[in-house]
Short mmCIF file of C-alpha atoms and ligand atoms in Angstrom, two decimals:
data_model
loop_
_atom_site.label_atom_id
_atom_site.label_comp_id
_atom_site.label_asym_id
_atom_site.label_seq_id
_atom_site.Cartn_x
_atom_site.Cartn_y
_atom_site.Cartn_z
CA MET V 96 -9.65 -4.48 21.43
CA THR V 97 -9.33 -2.69 17.13
CA ARG V 98 -11.37 -6.23 14.57
CA THR V 99 -9.21 -5.90 11.80
CA LEU V 100 -11.07 -7.89 8.76
CA SER V 101 -9.82 -8.96 5.45
CA GLY V 102 -10.42 -11.18 2.47
CA ILE V 103 -9.32 -13.23 -0.07
CA GLN V 104 -10.01 -14.54 -3.67
CA PRO V 105 -9.06 -17.19 -4.11
CA SER V 106 -9.13 -17.11 -8.04
CA GLY V 107 -5.47 -18.54 -8.63
CA ASN V 108 -2.08 -19.27 -5.89
CA PHE V 109 -0.89 -16.82 -3.49
CA HIS V 110 1.75 -14.86 -3.99
CA ILE V 111 4.42 -12.71 -2.54
CA GLY V 112 2.12 -9.29 -3.41
CA ASN V 113 -0.83 -11.52 -1.31
CA TYR V 114 1.49 -12.47 1.07
CA PHE V 115 3.26 -8.91 2.05
CA GLY V 116 0.36 -6.87 1.00
CA MET V 117 -2.47 -8.72 3.08
CA ILE V 118 -1.60 -12.04 4.41
CA ASP V 119 1.43 -11.23 6.62
CA GLN V 120 -0.86 -8.22 7.96
CA MET V 121 -3.57 -10.40 9.36
CA VAL V 122 -1.23 -12.86 10.31
CA LYS V 123 0.12 -10.72 12.81
CA ALA V 124 -2.98 -8.46 13.89
CA GLN V 125 -3.27 -11.25 15.29
CA GLU V 126 -1.31 -10.85 18.10
CA SER V 127 -2.72 -7.57 19.70
CA GLU V 128 -6.20 -7.16 17.19
CA GLU V 129 -9.93 -9.36 16.82
CA VAL V 130 -8.68 -10.97 13.69
CA PHE V 131 -11.40 -11.53 11.05
CA ALA V 132 -10.36 -13.45 7.87
CA PHE V 133 -11.45 -14.80 5.32
CA ILE V 134 -11.87 -16.32 1.49
CA ALA V 135 -14.21 -14.34 -0.74
CA ASN V 136 -15.40 -16.80 -2.91
CA TYR V 137 -18.82 -15.21 -4.11
CA HIS V 138 -15.85 -12.59 -5.06
CA ALA V 139 -14.05 -14.56 -6.89
CA MET V 140 -17.37 -15.95 -9.16
CA THR V 141 -16.87 -12.05 -11.03
CA SER V 142 -13.85 -14.23 -12.80
CA VAL V 143 -13.80 -18.24 -12.58
CA TYR V 144 -17.28 -19.41 -13.97
CA ASP V 145 -16.32 -23.56 -13.75
CA GLY V 146 -17.73 -24.67 -10.67
CA ALA V 147 -15.16 -27.62 -10.35
CA ARG V 148 -12.47 -25.00 -10.95
CA LEU V 149 -13.62 -22.46 -7.62
CA ALA V 150 -14.11 -24.91 -5.31
CA ALA V 151 -10.74 -26.11 -5.78
CA GLN V 152 -9.80 -23.32 -5.36
CA THR V 153 -11.09 -22.53 -2.30
CA LYS V 154 -10.10 -25.23 -0.53
CA GLU V 155 -6.29 -24.20 -1.86
CA ALA V 156 -6.88 -20.58 -0.36
CA ALA V 157 -7.99 -21.76 2.87
CA ILE V 158 -4.71 -24.49 3.49
CA ALA V 159 -2.70 -22.01 2.42
CA PHE V 160 -3.98 -19.53 4.38
CA ILE V 161 -4.04 -21.64 7.81
CA SER V 162 -0.89 -22.58 6.93
CA LEU V 163 0.73 -19.16 6.81
CA GLY V 164 -0.26 -18.22 9.67
CA ILE V 165 -4.06 -17.65 11.05
CA ASP V 166 -4.71 -19.53 14.10
CA VAL V 167 -8.86 -20.28 14.28
CA ASP V 168 -8.99 -20.16 17.60
CA ARG V 169 -7.56 -16.97 17.92
CA ALA V 170 -8.27 -15.47 14.71
CA CYS V 171 -12.21 -15.68 13.37
CA PHE V 172 -11.29 -17.54 9.75
CA TRP V 173 -14.06 -18.87 7.47
CA VAL V 174 -14.85 -19.48 3.60
CA GLN V 175 -17.68 -16.07 2.51
CA SER V 176 -19.93 -18.31 1.68
CA HIS V 177 -20.39 -20.54 4.72
CA VAL V 178 -22.21 -17.20 6.29
CA LYS V 179 -25.90 -16.62 3.97
CA GLU V 180 -26.23 -12.73 5.95
CA VAL V 181 -23.59 -11.34 4.13
CA LEU V 182 -25.57 -11.69 0.57
CA GLU V 183 -28.69 -9.91 2.61
CA LEU V 184 -26.96 -7.17 3.81
CA TYR V 185 -25.39 -7.01 0.19
CA TRP V 186 -29.17 -6.44 -0.99
CA ILE V 187 -30.39 -3.95 2.07
CA LEU V 188 -26.98 -1.96 1.12
CA SER V 189 -27.46 -1.84 -2.67
CA GLN V 190 -30.78 -0.16 -1.76
CA HIS V 191 -27.99 2.81 -0.07
CA THR V 192 -25.79 2.74 -2.78
CA PRO V 193 -25.55 5.75 -5.21
CA MET V 194 -24.50 4.35 -9.41
CA GLY V 195 -22.59 7.13 -9.36
CA LEU V 196 -20.44 5.52 -6.23
CA LEU V 197 -19.67 2.45 -8.28
CA GLU V 198 -19.24 3.93 -11.89
CA ARG V 199 -15.87 5.65 -10.65
CA ALA V 200 -14.47 2.32 -9.09
CA HIS V 201 -11.39 1.79 -10.64
CA SER V 202 -10.87 -1.35 -10.33
CA TYR V 203 -14.39 -2.14 -12.49
CA LYS V 204 -12.80 0.47 -15.15
CA ASP V 205 -9.46 -2.03 -15.14
CA LYS V 206 -11.27 -4.85 -15.74
CA LEU V 207 -13.72 -4.08 -18.22
CA ALA V 208 -10.42 -2.62 -20.39
CA ARG V 209 -9.14 -6.46 -19.47
CA GLY V 210 -12.09 -7.59 -21.49
CA PHE V 211 -14.57 -8.38 -18.53
CA ALA V 212 -17.46 -8.16 -19.46
CA ALA V 213 -20.02 -5.75 -18.18
CA ALA V 214 -21.95 -7.92 -15.53
CA HIS V 215 -24.00 -6.32 -12.63
CA GLY V 216 -22.11 -9.21 -10.24
CA LEU V 217 -18.59 -7.48 -11.55
CA PHE V 218 -20.30 -3.82 -11.08
CA SER V 219 -22.08 -4.20 -7.92
CA TYR V 220 -18.65 -5.88 -6.55
CA PRO V 221 -17.92 -2.98 -4.08
CA VAL V 222 -21.29 -3.17 -2.52
CA LEU V 223 -20.35 -7.22 -1.81
CA MET V 224 -17.22 -6.32 0.02
CA ALA V 225 -18.84 -3.93 1.49
CA ALA V 226 -21.28 -6.13 3.51
CA ASP V 227 -18.60 -8.10 4.39
CA ILE V 228 -16.79 -5.42 6.03
CA LEU V 229 -19.95 -3.18 7.64
CA LEU V 230 -21.37 -7.00 8.40
CA PHE V 231 -18.71 -8.05 11.41
CA GLY V 232 -18.51 -4.24 12.65
CA THR V 233 -14.67 -3.89 11.42
CA ASP V 234 -12.31 -1.28 12.26
CA ILE V 235 -9.55 -1.51 10.22
CA VAL V 236 -9.29 -3.55 6.73
CA PRO V 237 -5.43 -4.25 5.80
CA VAL V 238 -4.74 -4.20 1.80
CA GLY V 239 -2.46 -3.26 -0.32
CA LYS V 240 -3.39 -0.29 -2.86
CA ASP V 241 -5.17 -1.31 -5.19
CA GLN V 242 -7.85 -1.97 -2.63
CA ILE V 243 -8.33 1.36 -0.41
CA GLN V 244 -11.38 2.78 -2.72
CA HIS V 245 -13.22 -0.34 -2.21
CA VAL V 246 -12.67 0.77 2.00
CA GLU V 247 -14.00 4.41 1.02
CA ILE V 248 -17.10 3.12 -0.90
CA ALA V 249 -18.10 0.45 2.46
CA ARG V 250 -17.16 3.90 4.41
CA ASP V 251 -19.71 6.18 1.84
CA ILE V 252 -22.46 3.49 1.81
CA ALA V 253 -22.65 2.77 6.07
CA ILE V 254 -23.11 6.28 5.84
CA LYS V 255 -25.71 6.59 3.68
CA PHE V 256 -27.19 4.07 5.51
CA ASN V 257 -26.25 5.07 9.02
CA ASN V 258 -28.20 8.33 8.32
CA ALA V 259 -31.43 6.85 6.51
CA CYS V 260 -32.02 4.23 8.91
CA GLY V 261 -29.86 5.12 12.26
CA ASP V 262 -26.36 4.64 13.17
CA LEU V 263 -26.03 0.87 13.30
CA LEU V 264 -22.73 0.51 11.03
CA ARG V 265 -19.49 0.94 12.30
CA LEU V 266 -17.34 2.81 10.06
CA PRO V 267 -14.40 1.31 8.91
CA ASN V 268 -11.12 2.64 7.95
CA TYR V 269 -8.22 1.24 5.48
CA ARG V 270 -4.52 0.18 6.30
CA VAL V 271 -1.91 0.04 3.97
CA GLY V 272 1.39 -1.65 5.50
CA GLU V 273 4.18 1.24 3.96
CA SER V 274 7.31 -0.99 3.25
CA VAL V 275 5.14 -3.23 0.69
CA ALA V 276 2.37 -1.18 -0.05
CA ILE V 277 3.09 -2.68 -3.97
CA VAL V 278 5.27 -5.88 -3.97
CA PRO V 279 6.92 -5.79 -7.90
CA GLY V 280 6.50 -9.09 -10.11
CA ILE V 281 9.56 -10.36 -11.97
CA ASP V 282 9.25 -7.80 -15.00
CA GLY V 283 8.81 -4.97 -12.11
CA ALA V 284 5.95 -3.98 -12.63
CA LYS V 285 2.70 -4.73 -10.02
CA MET V 286 3.07 -8.33 -8.97
CA SER V 287 -0.20 -10.10 -10.06
CA LYS V 288 -2.11 -13.03 -11.19
CA SER V 289 -3.45 -10.93 -14.13
CA TYR V 290 0.19 -9.58 -15.51
CA ASP V 291 1.58 -13.36 -15.07
CA ASN V 292 4.15 -11.97 -12.95
CA THR V 293 3.52 -13.77 -10.22
CA ILE V 294 5.83 -15.57 -8.23
CA GLU V 295 3.87 -18.36 -6.03
CA ILE V 296 4.30 -19.52 -2.14
CA PHE V 297 3.47 -22.82 -2.14
CA THR V 298 5.48 -23.50 -5.39
CA ASP V 299 8.61 -26.45 -6.03
CA ARG V 300 12.00 -25.47 -5.85
CA LYS V 301 12.81 -25.84 -9.06
CA SER V 302 9.99 -23.42 -10.79
CA LEU V 303 10.91 -21.11 -8.38
CA ASP V 304 14.27 -21.12 -9.00
CA LYS V 305 13.07 -21.01 -13.03
CA ARG V 306 10.70 -18.17 -12.47
CA ILE V 307 13.50 -16.04 -10.40
CA LYS V 308 15.74 -16.54 -13.22
CA GLN V 309 12.55 -14.69 -15.59
CA ILE V 310 13.60 -11.40 -13.56
CA VAL V 311 14.23 -8.52 -15.57
CA THR V 312 17.54 -7.31 -14.70
CA ALA V 313 19.96 -4.40 -15.85
CA PRO V 314 22.79 -6.02 -17.72
CA VAL V 315 25.36 -4.76 -16.02
CA ALA V 316 28.66 -6.82 -16.13
CA LEU V 317 29.94 -9.31 -13.35
CA GLU V 318 33.05 -7.05 -11.91
CA SER V 319 31.41 -3.61 -11.75
CA PRO V 320 28.73 -2.16 -8.83
CA LYS V 321 25.37 -2.68 -8.93
CA GLU V 322 22.35 -0.20 -8.53
CA TRP V 323 20.13 -1.79 -5.56
CA ARG V 324 17.85 1.09 -6.12
CA GLY V 325 15.30 0.13 -8.01
CA ASP V 326 16.22 -3.35 -8.43
CA THR V 327 13.76 -5.83 -8.51
CA VAL V 328 15.81 -8.73 -7.45
CA TYR V 329 16.61 -6.63 -4.09
CA GLN V 330 13.11 -5.03 -3.76
CA LEU V 331 11.96 -8.73 -3.16
CA CYS V 332 15.09 -9.54 -1.37
CA ALA V 333 14.45 -6.54 1.35
CA LEU V 334 11.41 -7.89 1.67
CA PHE V 335 12.73 -10.95 3.83
CA LEU V 336 15.20 -9.04 5.44
CA ASP V 337 15.41 -6.99 8.36
CA GLU V 338 17.84 -3.27 8.09
CA ALA V 339 21.05 -5.06 9.36
CA GLY V 340 20.68 -7.68 6.45
CA GLN V 341 19.13 -4.96 3.64
CA ALA V 342 21.97 -3.45 4.57
CA ALA V 343 24.31 -6.30 3.95
CA LEU V 344 22.85 -6.70 0.04
CA GLN V 345 23.38 -3.42 -0.56
CA ALA V 346 27.10 -3.32 0.14
CA ARG V 347 27.60 -6.32 -1.92
CA TYR V 348 25.43 -4.90 -4.91
CA GLU V 349 28.11 -1.91 -4.24
CA LYS V 350 31.03 -4.01 -4.30
CA GLY V 351 31.07 -5.74 -7.45
CA GLY V 352 31.84 -8.74 -8.40
CA GLU V 353 29.28 -10.80 -7.71
CA GLY V 354 26.23 -10.35 -10.52
CA HIS V 355 22.73 -10.77 -10.18
CA GLY V 356 22.89 -14.54 -10.79
CA HIS V 357 24.09 -14.69 -7.32
CA PHE V 358 21.98 -12.29 -6.34
CA LYS V 359 18.85 -14.46 -7.72
CA ALA V 360 19.65 -17.53 -5.98
CA TYR V 361 19.85 -15.68 -2.77
CA LEU V 362 16.02 -14.64 -3.32
CA ALA V 363 15.36 -18.33 -4.15
CA ASP V 364 16.91 -18.84 -0.22
CA LEU V 365 15.45 -16.19 1.50
CA ILE V 366 11.84 -17.38 -0.31
CA THR V 367 12.64 -20.64 0.78
CA ALA V 368 13.75 -20.50 3.91
CA HIS V 369 10.62 -17.79 4.96
CA PHE V 370 8.15 -20.43 3.89
CA ALA V 371 9.85 -23.60 4.92
CA ALA V 372 6.92 -24.36 8.28
CA ALA V 373 4.28 -22.72 6.08
CA ARG V 374 5.40 -25.65 3.65
CA ALA V 375 5.29 -28.26 6.38
CA ARG V 376 1.77 -27.27 7.02
CA TYR V 377 0.12 -27.39 3.93
CA ASP V 378 1.45 -30.52 3.11
CA THR V 379 -0.05 -31.89 5.68
CA LEU V 380 -3.00 -30.72 5.23
CA LYS V 381 -3.18 -30.81 1.68
CA THR V 382 -3.68 -34.61 2.24
CA ASP V 383 -6.02 -34.52 4.97
CA ASP V 384 -9.78 -33.43 4.09
CA ALA V 385 -11.64 -34.25 7.27
CA GLU V 386 -9.43 -32.04 9.49
CA VAL V 387 -9.38 -28.77 6.82
CA GLU V 388 -13.61 -29.04 7.10
CA ARG V 389 -12.70 -29.24 10.93
CA LEU V 390 -11.28 -25.94 11.13
CA LEU V 391 -13.25 -24.15 8.74
CA ALA V 392 -16.53 -25.04 10.51
CA ILE V 393 -14.89 -23.78 14.18
CA GLY V 394 -14.47 -20.19 12.31
CA ALA V 395 -18.03 -20.73 9.93
CA LYS V 396 -19.54 -20.72 14.18
CA LYS V 397 -18.13 -17.84 14.55
CA ALA V 398 -18.51 -15.76 11.76
CA GLU V 399 -21.86 -16.48 12.20
CA ARG V 400 -22.41 -15.83 15.67
CA VAL V 401 -21.27 -12.83 15.44
CA ALA V 402 -23.19 -11.92 11.65
CA ALA V 403 -26.65 -13.03 12.98
CA GLU V 404 -26.48 -10.84 16.18
CA ARG V 405 -26.30 -7.76 14.00
CA MET V 406 -28.61 -8.85 10.95
CA ALA V 407 -31.15 -8.85 13.16
CA GLN V 408 -30.55 -5.48 13.98
CA ILE V 409 -30.21 -4.62 10.86
CA ARG V 410 -33.62 -6.45 9.50
CA THR V 411 -35.65 -4.56 12.40
CA ALA V 412 -34.19 -1.47 10.80
CA VAL V 413 -35.46 -1.61 7.38
CA GLY V 414 -38.02 -3.57 8.35
CA ILE V 415 -37.88 -7.30 6.56
CA ILE V 416 -40.02 -8.88 8.88
P1 ADP K 522 -4.20 -10.28 -7.55
O1 ADP K 522 -3.52 -9.06 -8.06
O2 ADP K 522 -2.84 -11.10 -7.68
O3 ADP K 522 -4.92 -10.54 -8.21
P2 ADP K 522 -5.45 -9.69 -5.49
O4 ADP K 522 -6.47 -8.37 -6.29
O5 ADP K 522 -6.78 -10.58 -5.45
O6 ADP K 522 -4.06 -10.14 -6.29
O7 ADP K 522 -5.17 -8.90 -4.29
C1 ADP K 522 -5.26 -9.63 -3.24
C2 ADP K 522 -4.48 -8.98 -1.74
O8 ADP K 522 -3.64 -9.31 -1.91
C3 ADP K 522 -5.05 -7.82 -1.55
O9 ADP K 522 -4.80 -7.34 -0.62
C4 ADP K 522 -4.60 -6.89 -2.22
O10 ADP K 522 -4.65 -5.50 -2.34
C5 ADP K 522 -2.97 -7.77 -2.10
N1 ADP K 522 -1.84 -7.66 -3.09
C6 ADP K 522 -2.22 -8.41 -4.26
N2 ADP K 522 -0.72 -8.08 -5.21
C7 ADP K 522 -0.55 -7.49 -4.28
C8 ADP K 522 1.33 -6.54 -4.74
N3 ADP K 522 1.93 -6.81 -5.67
N4 ADP K 522 1.71 -6.05 -3.58
C9 ADP K 522 0.69 -5.86 -2.60
N5 ADP K 522 -0.71 -5.92 -2.53
C10 ADP K 522 -0.91 -7.10 -2.97
N1 LIG K 523 -11.86 -7.31 -3.16
C1 LIG K 523 -10.71 -7.52 -2.27
C2 LIG K 523 -9.48 -8.25 -3.08
O1 LIG K 523 -9.92 -8.41 -4.63
C3 LIG K 523 -11.01 -9.90 -1.69
C4 LIG K 523 -12.26 -8.90 -0.66
C5 LIG K 523 -13.62 -9.01 -0.96
C6 LIG K 523 -12.06 -8.05 0.10
N2 LIG K 523 -14.62 -8.61 0.82
C7 LIG K 523 -12.82 -7.78 1.43
C8 LIG K 523 -10.74 -7.51 0.80
C9 LIG K 523 -13.42 -7.14 2.23
C10 LIG K 523 -11.21 -7.13 2.22
C11 LIG K 523 -12.07 -7.05 2.85
O2 LIG K 523 -8.14 -8.05 -3.41
#
């Protein structure tokens, strides 16, 4: 069976871009693939320095992911730091990672341009990500477009390692959900917490309405036909609609007589309805620490078993006694 793995950083509340770019892909993959999903709290350390905040956000992210449909019995779902082997593999892989490979990483260059300090942790971030991917014998990594290069780097590192130490690491491929490759934010640019343009999944209805009102739209008279192509409200609605629903919404745009206010209200309804069941689970788990711990312990145990077996082979190959 295909082994599908992806991680998400607990560096802020999950938004609709995270959902369609990654979380939903992982939840759907549970039907037919062997799913490994984790909260990348070691990676989040590159941007979150406040320990109490990191701990709270890690728990929040785990609750959100479980509420959105990751099933701890079917999938393997854990917190990255619960399986320490990943740090050991990170060091081993570092010996097979050319500096030039990391120097070419867009994500690192973007972060420097945005004012991050050029710390070693940030620079070597893709090596830890490679360790995540390679430790679990991953075939497929579902990600948004921005993470493609990191998966390619993992593949390059695996090839180098295999050449030097024997064929122990499976070569991963990325998978980008085509229709949702980039979810736009309220300003029309890529939705990202770094751009403060997100629509959060678990926000209350009042804040949701307020946020959606801020979506930038072209000024057109109420009675005139509207362009749905390239319209951010339309694009966001389309994520929640099947083909017939999309066609019906396109007809409403083209007919005229409705303004962006109507389409925005429709978007808020679509979001609320889509996440209603997840929301109920989320509210319950938020008040049940023991249950959250129980669920995370199941995943940690499963992931640990897979990691320990592969690490034993890798240690032997590289000569760590
Ligand atoms: P952010 O850009 O908000 O910091 P992350 O970089 O933590 O989000 O992304 C977590 C996951 O969600 C990754 O797999 C990423 O590719 C995906 N993702 C984030 N934003 C979007 C978006 N706007 N469209 C599609 N996928 C996204
Ligand atoms: N770098 C990813 C992101 O920011 C998170 C991540 C860490 C990840 N390790 C991974 C994704 C392994 C896929 C596979 O979105």
